[in-house]
Tab-separated table of N, CA and C in Angstrom:
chain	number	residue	atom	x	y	z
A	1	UNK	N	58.638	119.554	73.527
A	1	UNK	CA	59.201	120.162	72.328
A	1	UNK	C	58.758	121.629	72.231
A	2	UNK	N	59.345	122.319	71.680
A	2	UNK	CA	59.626	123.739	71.590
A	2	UNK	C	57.432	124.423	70.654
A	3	UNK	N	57.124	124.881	70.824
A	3	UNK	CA	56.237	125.480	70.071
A	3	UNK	C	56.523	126.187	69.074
A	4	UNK	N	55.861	126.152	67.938
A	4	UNK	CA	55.489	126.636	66.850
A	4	UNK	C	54.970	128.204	66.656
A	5	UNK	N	55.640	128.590	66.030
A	5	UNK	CA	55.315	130.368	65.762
A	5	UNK	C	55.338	130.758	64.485
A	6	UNK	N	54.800	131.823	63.843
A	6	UNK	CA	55.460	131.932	62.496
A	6	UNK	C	56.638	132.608	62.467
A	7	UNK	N	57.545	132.845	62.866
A	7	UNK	CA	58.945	132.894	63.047
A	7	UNK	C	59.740	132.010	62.465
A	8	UNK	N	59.309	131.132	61.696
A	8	UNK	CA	59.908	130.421	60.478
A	8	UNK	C	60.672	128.935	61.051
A	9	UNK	N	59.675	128.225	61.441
A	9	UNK	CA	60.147	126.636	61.676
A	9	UNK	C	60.212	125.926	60.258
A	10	UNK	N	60.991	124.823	60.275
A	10	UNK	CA	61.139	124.219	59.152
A	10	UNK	C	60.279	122.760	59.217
A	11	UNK	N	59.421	122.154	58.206
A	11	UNK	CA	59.132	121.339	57.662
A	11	UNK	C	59.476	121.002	56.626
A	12	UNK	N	59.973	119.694	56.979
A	12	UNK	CA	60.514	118.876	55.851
A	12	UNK	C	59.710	117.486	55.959
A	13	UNK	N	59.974	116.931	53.946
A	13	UNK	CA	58.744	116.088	53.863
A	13	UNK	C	59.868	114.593	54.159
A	14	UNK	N	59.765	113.788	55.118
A	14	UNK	CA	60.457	112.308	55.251
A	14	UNK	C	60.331	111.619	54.298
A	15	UNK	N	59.240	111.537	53.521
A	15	UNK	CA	59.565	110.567	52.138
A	15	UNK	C	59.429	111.632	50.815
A	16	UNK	N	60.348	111.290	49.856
A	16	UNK	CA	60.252	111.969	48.378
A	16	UNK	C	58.964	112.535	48.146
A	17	UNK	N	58.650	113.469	47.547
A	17	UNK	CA	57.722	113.832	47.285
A	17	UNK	C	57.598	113.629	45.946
A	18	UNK	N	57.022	112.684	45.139
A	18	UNK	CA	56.953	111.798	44.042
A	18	UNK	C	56.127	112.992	43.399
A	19	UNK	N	56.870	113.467	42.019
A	19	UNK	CA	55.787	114.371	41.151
A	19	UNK	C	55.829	113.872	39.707
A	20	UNK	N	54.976	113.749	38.835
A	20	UNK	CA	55.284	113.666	37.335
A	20	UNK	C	55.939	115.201	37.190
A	21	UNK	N	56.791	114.428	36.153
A	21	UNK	CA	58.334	115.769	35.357
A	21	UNK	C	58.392	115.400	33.744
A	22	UNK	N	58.270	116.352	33.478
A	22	UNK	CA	58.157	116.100	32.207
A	22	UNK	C	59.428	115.530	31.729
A	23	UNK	N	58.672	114.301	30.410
A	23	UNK	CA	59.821	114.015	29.505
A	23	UNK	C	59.464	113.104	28.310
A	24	UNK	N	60.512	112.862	27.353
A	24	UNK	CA	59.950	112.473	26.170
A	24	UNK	C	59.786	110.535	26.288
A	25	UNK	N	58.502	110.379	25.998
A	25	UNK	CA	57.577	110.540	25.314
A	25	UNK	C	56.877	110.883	26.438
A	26	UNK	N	56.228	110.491	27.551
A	26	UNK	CA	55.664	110.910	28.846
A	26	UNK	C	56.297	111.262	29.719
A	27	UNK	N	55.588	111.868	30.922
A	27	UNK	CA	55.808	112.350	31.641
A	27	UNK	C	56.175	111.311	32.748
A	28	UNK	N	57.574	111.484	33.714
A	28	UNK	CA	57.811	110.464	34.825
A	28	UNK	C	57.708	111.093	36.063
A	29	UNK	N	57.037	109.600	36.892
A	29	UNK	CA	57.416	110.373	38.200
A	29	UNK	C	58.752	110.163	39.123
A	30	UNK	N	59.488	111.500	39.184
A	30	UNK	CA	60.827	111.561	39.680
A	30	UNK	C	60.532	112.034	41.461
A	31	UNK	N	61.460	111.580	42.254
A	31	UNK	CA	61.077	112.058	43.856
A	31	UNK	C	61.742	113.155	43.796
A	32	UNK	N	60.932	114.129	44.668
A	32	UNK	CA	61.710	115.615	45.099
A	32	UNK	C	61.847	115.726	46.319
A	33	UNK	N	62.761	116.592	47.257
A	33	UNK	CA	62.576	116.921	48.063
A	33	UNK	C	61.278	117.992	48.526
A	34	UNK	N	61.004	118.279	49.852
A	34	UNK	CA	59.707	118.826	49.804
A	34	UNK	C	59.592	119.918	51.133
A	35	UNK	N	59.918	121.337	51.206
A	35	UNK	CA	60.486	122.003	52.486
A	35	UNK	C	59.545	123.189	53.002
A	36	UNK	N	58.828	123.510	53.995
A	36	UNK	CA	58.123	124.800	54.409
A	36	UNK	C	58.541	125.167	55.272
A	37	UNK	N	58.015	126.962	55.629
A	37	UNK	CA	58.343	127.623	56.635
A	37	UNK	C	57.307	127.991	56.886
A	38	UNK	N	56.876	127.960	58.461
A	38	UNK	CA	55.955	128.260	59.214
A	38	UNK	C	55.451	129.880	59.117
A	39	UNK	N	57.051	130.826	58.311
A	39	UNK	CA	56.660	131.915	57.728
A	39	UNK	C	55.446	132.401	56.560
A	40	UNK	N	55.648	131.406	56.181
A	40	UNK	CA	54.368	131.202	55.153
A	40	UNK	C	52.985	130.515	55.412
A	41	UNK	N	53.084	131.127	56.820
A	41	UNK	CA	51.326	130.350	57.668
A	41	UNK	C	50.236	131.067	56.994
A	42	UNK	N	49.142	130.218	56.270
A	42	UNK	CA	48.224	130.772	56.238
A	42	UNK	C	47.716	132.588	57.015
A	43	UNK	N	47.423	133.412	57.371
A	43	UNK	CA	47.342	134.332	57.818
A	43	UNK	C	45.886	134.134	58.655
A	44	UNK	N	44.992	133.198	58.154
A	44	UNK	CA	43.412	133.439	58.596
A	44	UNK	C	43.786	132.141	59.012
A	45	UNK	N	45.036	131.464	59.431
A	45	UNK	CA	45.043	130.257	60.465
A	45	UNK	C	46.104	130.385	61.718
A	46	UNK	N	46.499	131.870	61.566
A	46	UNK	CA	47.511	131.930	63.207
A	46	UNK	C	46.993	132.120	64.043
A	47	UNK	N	47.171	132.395	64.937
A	47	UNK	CA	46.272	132.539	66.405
A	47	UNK	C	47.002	134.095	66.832
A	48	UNK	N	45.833	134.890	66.718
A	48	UNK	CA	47.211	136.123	67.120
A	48	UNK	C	47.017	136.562	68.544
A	49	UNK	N	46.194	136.252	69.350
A	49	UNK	CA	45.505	136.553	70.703
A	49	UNK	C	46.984	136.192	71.256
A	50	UNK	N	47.823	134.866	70.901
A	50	UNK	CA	48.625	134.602	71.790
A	50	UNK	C	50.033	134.644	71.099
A	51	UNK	N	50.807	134.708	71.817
A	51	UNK	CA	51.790	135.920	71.065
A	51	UNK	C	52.992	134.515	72.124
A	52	UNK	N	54.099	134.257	71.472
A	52	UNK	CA	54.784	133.108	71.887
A	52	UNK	C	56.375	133.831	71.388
A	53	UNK	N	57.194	134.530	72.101
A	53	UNK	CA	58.689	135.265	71.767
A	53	UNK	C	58.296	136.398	70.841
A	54	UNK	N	57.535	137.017	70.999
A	54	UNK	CA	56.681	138.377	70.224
A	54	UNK	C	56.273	137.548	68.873
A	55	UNK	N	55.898	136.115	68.414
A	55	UNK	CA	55.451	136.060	67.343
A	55	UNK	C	53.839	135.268	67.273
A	56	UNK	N	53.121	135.219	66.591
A	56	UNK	CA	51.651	134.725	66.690
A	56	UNK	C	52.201	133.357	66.731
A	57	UNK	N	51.369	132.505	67.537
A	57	UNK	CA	51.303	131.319	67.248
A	57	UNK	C	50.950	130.202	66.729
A	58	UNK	N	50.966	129.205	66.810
A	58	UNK	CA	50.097	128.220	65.323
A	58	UNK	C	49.233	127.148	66.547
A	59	UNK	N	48.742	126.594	65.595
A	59	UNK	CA	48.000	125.180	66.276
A	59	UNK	C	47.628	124.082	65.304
A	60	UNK	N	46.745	123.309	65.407
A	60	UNK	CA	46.777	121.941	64.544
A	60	UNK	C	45.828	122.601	63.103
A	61	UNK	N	45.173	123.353	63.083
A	61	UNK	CA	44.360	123.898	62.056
A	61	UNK	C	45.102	124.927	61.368
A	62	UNK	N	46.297	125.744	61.744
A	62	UNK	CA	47.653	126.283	60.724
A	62	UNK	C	47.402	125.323	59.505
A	63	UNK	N	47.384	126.072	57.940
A	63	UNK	CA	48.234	125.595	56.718
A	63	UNK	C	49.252	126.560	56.819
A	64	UNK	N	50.135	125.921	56.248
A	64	UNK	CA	51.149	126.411	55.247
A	64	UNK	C	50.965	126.577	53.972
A	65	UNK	N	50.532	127.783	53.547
A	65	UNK	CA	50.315	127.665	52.195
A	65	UNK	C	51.522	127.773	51.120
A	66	UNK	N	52.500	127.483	51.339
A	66	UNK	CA	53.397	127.232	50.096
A	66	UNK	C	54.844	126.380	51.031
A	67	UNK	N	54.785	125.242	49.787
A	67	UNK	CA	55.695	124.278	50.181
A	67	UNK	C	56.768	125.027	48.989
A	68	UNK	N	58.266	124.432	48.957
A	68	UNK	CA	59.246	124.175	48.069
A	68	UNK	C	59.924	122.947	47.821
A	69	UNK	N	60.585	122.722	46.678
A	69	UNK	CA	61.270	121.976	45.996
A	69	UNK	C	61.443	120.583	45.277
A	70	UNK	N	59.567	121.158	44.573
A	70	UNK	CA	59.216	119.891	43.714
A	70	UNK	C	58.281	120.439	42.226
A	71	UNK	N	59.381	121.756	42.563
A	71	UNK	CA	58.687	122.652	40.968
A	71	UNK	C	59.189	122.111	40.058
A	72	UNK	N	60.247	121.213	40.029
A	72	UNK	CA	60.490	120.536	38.574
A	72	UNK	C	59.007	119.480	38.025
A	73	UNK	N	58.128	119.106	39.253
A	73	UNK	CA	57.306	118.236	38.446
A	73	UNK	C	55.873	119.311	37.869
A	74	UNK	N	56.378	119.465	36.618
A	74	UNK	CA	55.351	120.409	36.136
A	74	UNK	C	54.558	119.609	35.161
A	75	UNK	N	54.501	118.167	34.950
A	75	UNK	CA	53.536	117.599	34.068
A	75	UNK	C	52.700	116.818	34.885
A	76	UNK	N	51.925	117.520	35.703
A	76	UNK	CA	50.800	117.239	36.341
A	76	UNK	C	51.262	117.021	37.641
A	77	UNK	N	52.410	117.836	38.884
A	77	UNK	CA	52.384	117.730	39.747
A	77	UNK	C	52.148	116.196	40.431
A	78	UNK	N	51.866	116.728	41.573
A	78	UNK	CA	52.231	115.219	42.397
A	78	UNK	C	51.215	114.073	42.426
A	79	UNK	N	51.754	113.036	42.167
A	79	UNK	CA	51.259	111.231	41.843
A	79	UNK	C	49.956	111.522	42.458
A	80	UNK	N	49.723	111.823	43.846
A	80	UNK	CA	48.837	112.113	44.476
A	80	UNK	C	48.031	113.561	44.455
A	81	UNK	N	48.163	114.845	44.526
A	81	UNK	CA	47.792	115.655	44.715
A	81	UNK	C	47.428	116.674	43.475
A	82	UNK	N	48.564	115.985	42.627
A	82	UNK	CA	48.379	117.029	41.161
A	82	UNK	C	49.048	117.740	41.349
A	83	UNK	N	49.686	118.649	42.294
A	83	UNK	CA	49.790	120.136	42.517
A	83	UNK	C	51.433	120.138	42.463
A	84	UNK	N	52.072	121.467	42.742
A	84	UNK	CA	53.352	121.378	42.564
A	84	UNK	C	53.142	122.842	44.180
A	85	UNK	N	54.058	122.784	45.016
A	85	UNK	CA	54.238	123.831	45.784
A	85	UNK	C	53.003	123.806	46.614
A	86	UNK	N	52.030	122.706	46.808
A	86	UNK	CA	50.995	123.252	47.508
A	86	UNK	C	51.063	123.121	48.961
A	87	UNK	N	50.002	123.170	49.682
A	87	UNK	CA	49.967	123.384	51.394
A	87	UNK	C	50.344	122.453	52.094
A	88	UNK	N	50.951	122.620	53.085
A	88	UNK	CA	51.203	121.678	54.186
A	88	UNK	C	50.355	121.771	55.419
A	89	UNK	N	50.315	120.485	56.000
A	89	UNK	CA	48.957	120.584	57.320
A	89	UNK	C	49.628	120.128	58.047
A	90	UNK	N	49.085	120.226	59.418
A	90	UNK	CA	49.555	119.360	60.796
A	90	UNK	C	48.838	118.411	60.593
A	91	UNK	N	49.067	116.808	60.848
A	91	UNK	CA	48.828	116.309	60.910
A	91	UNK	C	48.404	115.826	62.660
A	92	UNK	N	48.981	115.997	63.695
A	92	UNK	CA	48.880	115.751	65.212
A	92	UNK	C	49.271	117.153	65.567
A	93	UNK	N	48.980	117.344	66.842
A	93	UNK	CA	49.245	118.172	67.995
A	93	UNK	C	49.727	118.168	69.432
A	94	UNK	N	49.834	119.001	70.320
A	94	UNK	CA	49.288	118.810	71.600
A	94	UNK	C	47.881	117.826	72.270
A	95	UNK	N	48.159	116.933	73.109
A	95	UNK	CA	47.166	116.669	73.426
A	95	UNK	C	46.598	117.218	75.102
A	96	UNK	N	47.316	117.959	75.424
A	96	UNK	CA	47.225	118.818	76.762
A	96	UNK	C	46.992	120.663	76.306
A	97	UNK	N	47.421	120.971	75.618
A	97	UNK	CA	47.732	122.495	75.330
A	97	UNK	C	46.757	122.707	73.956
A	98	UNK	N	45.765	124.089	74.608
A	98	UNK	CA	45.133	124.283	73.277
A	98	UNK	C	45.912	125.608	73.257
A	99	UNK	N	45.852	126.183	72.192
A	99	UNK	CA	46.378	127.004	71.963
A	99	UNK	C	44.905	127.931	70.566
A	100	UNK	N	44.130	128.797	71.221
A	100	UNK	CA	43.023	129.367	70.138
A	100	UNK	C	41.942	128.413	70.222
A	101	UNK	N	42.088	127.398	71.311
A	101	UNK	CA	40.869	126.129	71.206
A	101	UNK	C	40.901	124.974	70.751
A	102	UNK	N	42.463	124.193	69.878
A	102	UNK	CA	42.755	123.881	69.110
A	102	UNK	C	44.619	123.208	69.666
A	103	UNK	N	44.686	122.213	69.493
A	103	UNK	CA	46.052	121.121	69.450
A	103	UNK	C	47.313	122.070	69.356
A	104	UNK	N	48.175	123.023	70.217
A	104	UNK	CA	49.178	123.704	69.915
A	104	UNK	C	49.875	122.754	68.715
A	105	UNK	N	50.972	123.205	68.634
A	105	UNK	CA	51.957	122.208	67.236
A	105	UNK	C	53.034	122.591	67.809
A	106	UNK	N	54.116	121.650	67.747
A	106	UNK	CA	55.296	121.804	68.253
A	106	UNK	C	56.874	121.650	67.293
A	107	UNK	N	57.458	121.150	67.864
A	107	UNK	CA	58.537	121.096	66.701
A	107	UNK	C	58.545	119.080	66.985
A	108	UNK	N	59.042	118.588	65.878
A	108	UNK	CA	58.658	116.960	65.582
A	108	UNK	C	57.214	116.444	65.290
A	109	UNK	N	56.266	117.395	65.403
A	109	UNK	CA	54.626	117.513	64.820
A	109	UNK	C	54.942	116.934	63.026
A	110	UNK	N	54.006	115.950	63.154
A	110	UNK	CA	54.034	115.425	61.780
A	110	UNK	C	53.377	116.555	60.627
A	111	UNK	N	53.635	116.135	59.560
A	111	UNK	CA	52.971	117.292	58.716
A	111	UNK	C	52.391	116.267	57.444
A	112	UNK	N	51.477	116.603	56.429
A	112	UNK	CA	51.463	116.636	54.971
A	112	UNK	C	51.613	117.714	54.519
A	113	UNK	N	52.426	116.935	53.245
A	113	UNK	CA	53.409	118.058	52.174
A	113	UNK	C	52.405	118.112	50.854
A	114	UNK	N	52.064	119.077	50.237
A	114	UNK	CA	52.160	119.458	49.203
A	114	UNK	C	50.481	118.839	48.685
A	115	UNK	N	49.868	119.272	49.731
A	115	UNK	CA	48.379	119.172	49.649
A	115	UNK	C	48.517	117.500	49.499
A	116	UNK	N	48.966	116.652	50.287
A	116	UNK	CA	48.287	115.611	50.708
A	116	UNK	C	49.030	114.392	50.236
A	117	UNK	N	50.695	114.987	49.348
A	117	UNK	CA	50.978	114.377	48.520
A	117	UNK	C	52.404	113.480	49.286
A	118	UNK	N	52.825	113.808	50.432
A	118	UNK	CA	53.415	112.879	51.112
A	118	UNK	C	53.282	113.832	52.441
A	119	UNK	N	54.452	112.820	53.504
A	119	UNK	CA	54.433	112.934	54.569
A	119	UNK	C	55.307	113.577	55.164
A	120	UNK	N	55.817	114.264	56.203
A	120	UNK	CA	57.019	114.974	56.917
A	120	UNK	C	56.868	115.621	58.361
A	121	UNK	N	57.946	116.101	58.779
A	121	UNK	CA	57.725	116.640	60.259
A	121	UNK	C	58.429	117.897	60.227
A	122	UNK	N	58.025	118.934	61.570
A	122	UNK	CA	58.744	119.672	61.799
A	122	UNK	C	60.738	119.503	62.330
A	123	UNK	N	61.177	119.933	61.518
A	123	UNK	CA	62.487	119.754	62.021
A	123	UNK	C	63.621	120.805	62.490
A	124	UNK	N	63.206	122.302	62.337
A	124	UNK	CA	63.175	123.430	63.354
A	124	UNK	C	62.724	123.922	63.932
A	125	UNK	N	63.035	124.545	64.818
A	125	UNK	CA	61.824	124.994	65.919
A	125	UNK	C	61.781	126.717	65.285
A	126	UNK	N	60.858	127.718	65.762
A	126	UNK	CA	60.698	129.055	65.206
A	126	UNK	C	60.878	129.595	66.680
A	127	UNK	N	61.236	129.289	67.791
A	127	UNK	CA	61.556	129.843	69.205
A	127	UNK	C	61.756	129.036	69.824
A	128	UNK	N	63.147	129.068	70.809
A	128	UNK	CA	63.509	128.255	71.895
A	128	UNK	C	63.379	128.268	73.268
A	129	UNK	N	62.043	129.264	73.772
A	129	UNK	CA	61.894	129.678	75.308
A	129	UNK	C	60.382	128.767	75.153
A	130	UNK	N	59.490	128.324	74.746
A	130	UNK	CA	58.516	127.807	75.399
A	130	UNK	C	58.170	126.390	74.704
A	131	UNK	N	57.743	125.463	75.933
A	131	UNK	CA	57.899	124.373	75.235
A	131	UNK	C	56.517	123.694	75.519
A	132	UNK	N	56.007	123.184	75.152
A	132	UNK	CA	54.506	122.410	74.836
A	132	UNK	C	55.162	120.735	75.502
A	133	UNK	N	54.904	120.244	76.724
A	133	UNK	CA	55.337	119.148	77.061
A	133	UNK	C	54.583	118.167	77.102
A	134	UNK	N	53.530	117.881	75.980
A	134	UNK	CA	52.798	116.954	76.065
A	134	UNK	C	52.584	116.005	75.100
């Protein structure tokens, strides 16, 4: 599968991302969808030594610090996490390719959404010339 750059791969979360939303008399929890871009990599988690279609590359220790499209649950964010918009992690990697010392990430690399609050994978790639085959 293709490697990971911040060149803007897409993560998306596979199950709802369950948030309390406000409403009368309490607050419910409604499912959202849940979406990041690898554009929004942490900055003190890219790897910039290695440079992958002129863009820095990522590895299993990349956040994403801002997810989208579960800002409607604003009465206490997600079932799990509390939060509304928060970070996404790699969950797996490379198990052949380090990339900075560390699990390259590829495209189909599992993720958590929204600081911990469900699950998802990469489902674009951010460059189509190098591929992590392991």
């Amino acid at each position: 599968m293709f490697a990971l750059t911040i060149a803007g791969a897409q993560a998306v979360a596979t199950i709802p991302d369950t948030c309390l939303t406000p409403a009368a008399p309490s607050p419910v929890p409604i499912p959202y969808p849940n979406m990041a871009t690898t554009a929004a990599a942490d900055p003190g988690g890219i790897v910039e030594k290695v440079l992958i279609s002129a863009a820095p590359a990522l590895n299993q220790m990349t956040k994403i610090l801002l997810s989208n499209g579960d800002q409607g649950g604003t009465a206490g964010g997600g079932v799990v996490s509390h939060m509304i918009m928060g970070e996404v992690a790699f969950v797996n990697g490379s198990m052949k390719v380090m990339i900075g010392g560390k699990p390259g990430v590829r495209l189909s690399c599992m993720t958590m959404h929204n600081k911990e609050n469900t699950t998802g994978l990469v489902v674009s790639p951010s460059q189509t010339t190098v591929m992590l085959m392991s």
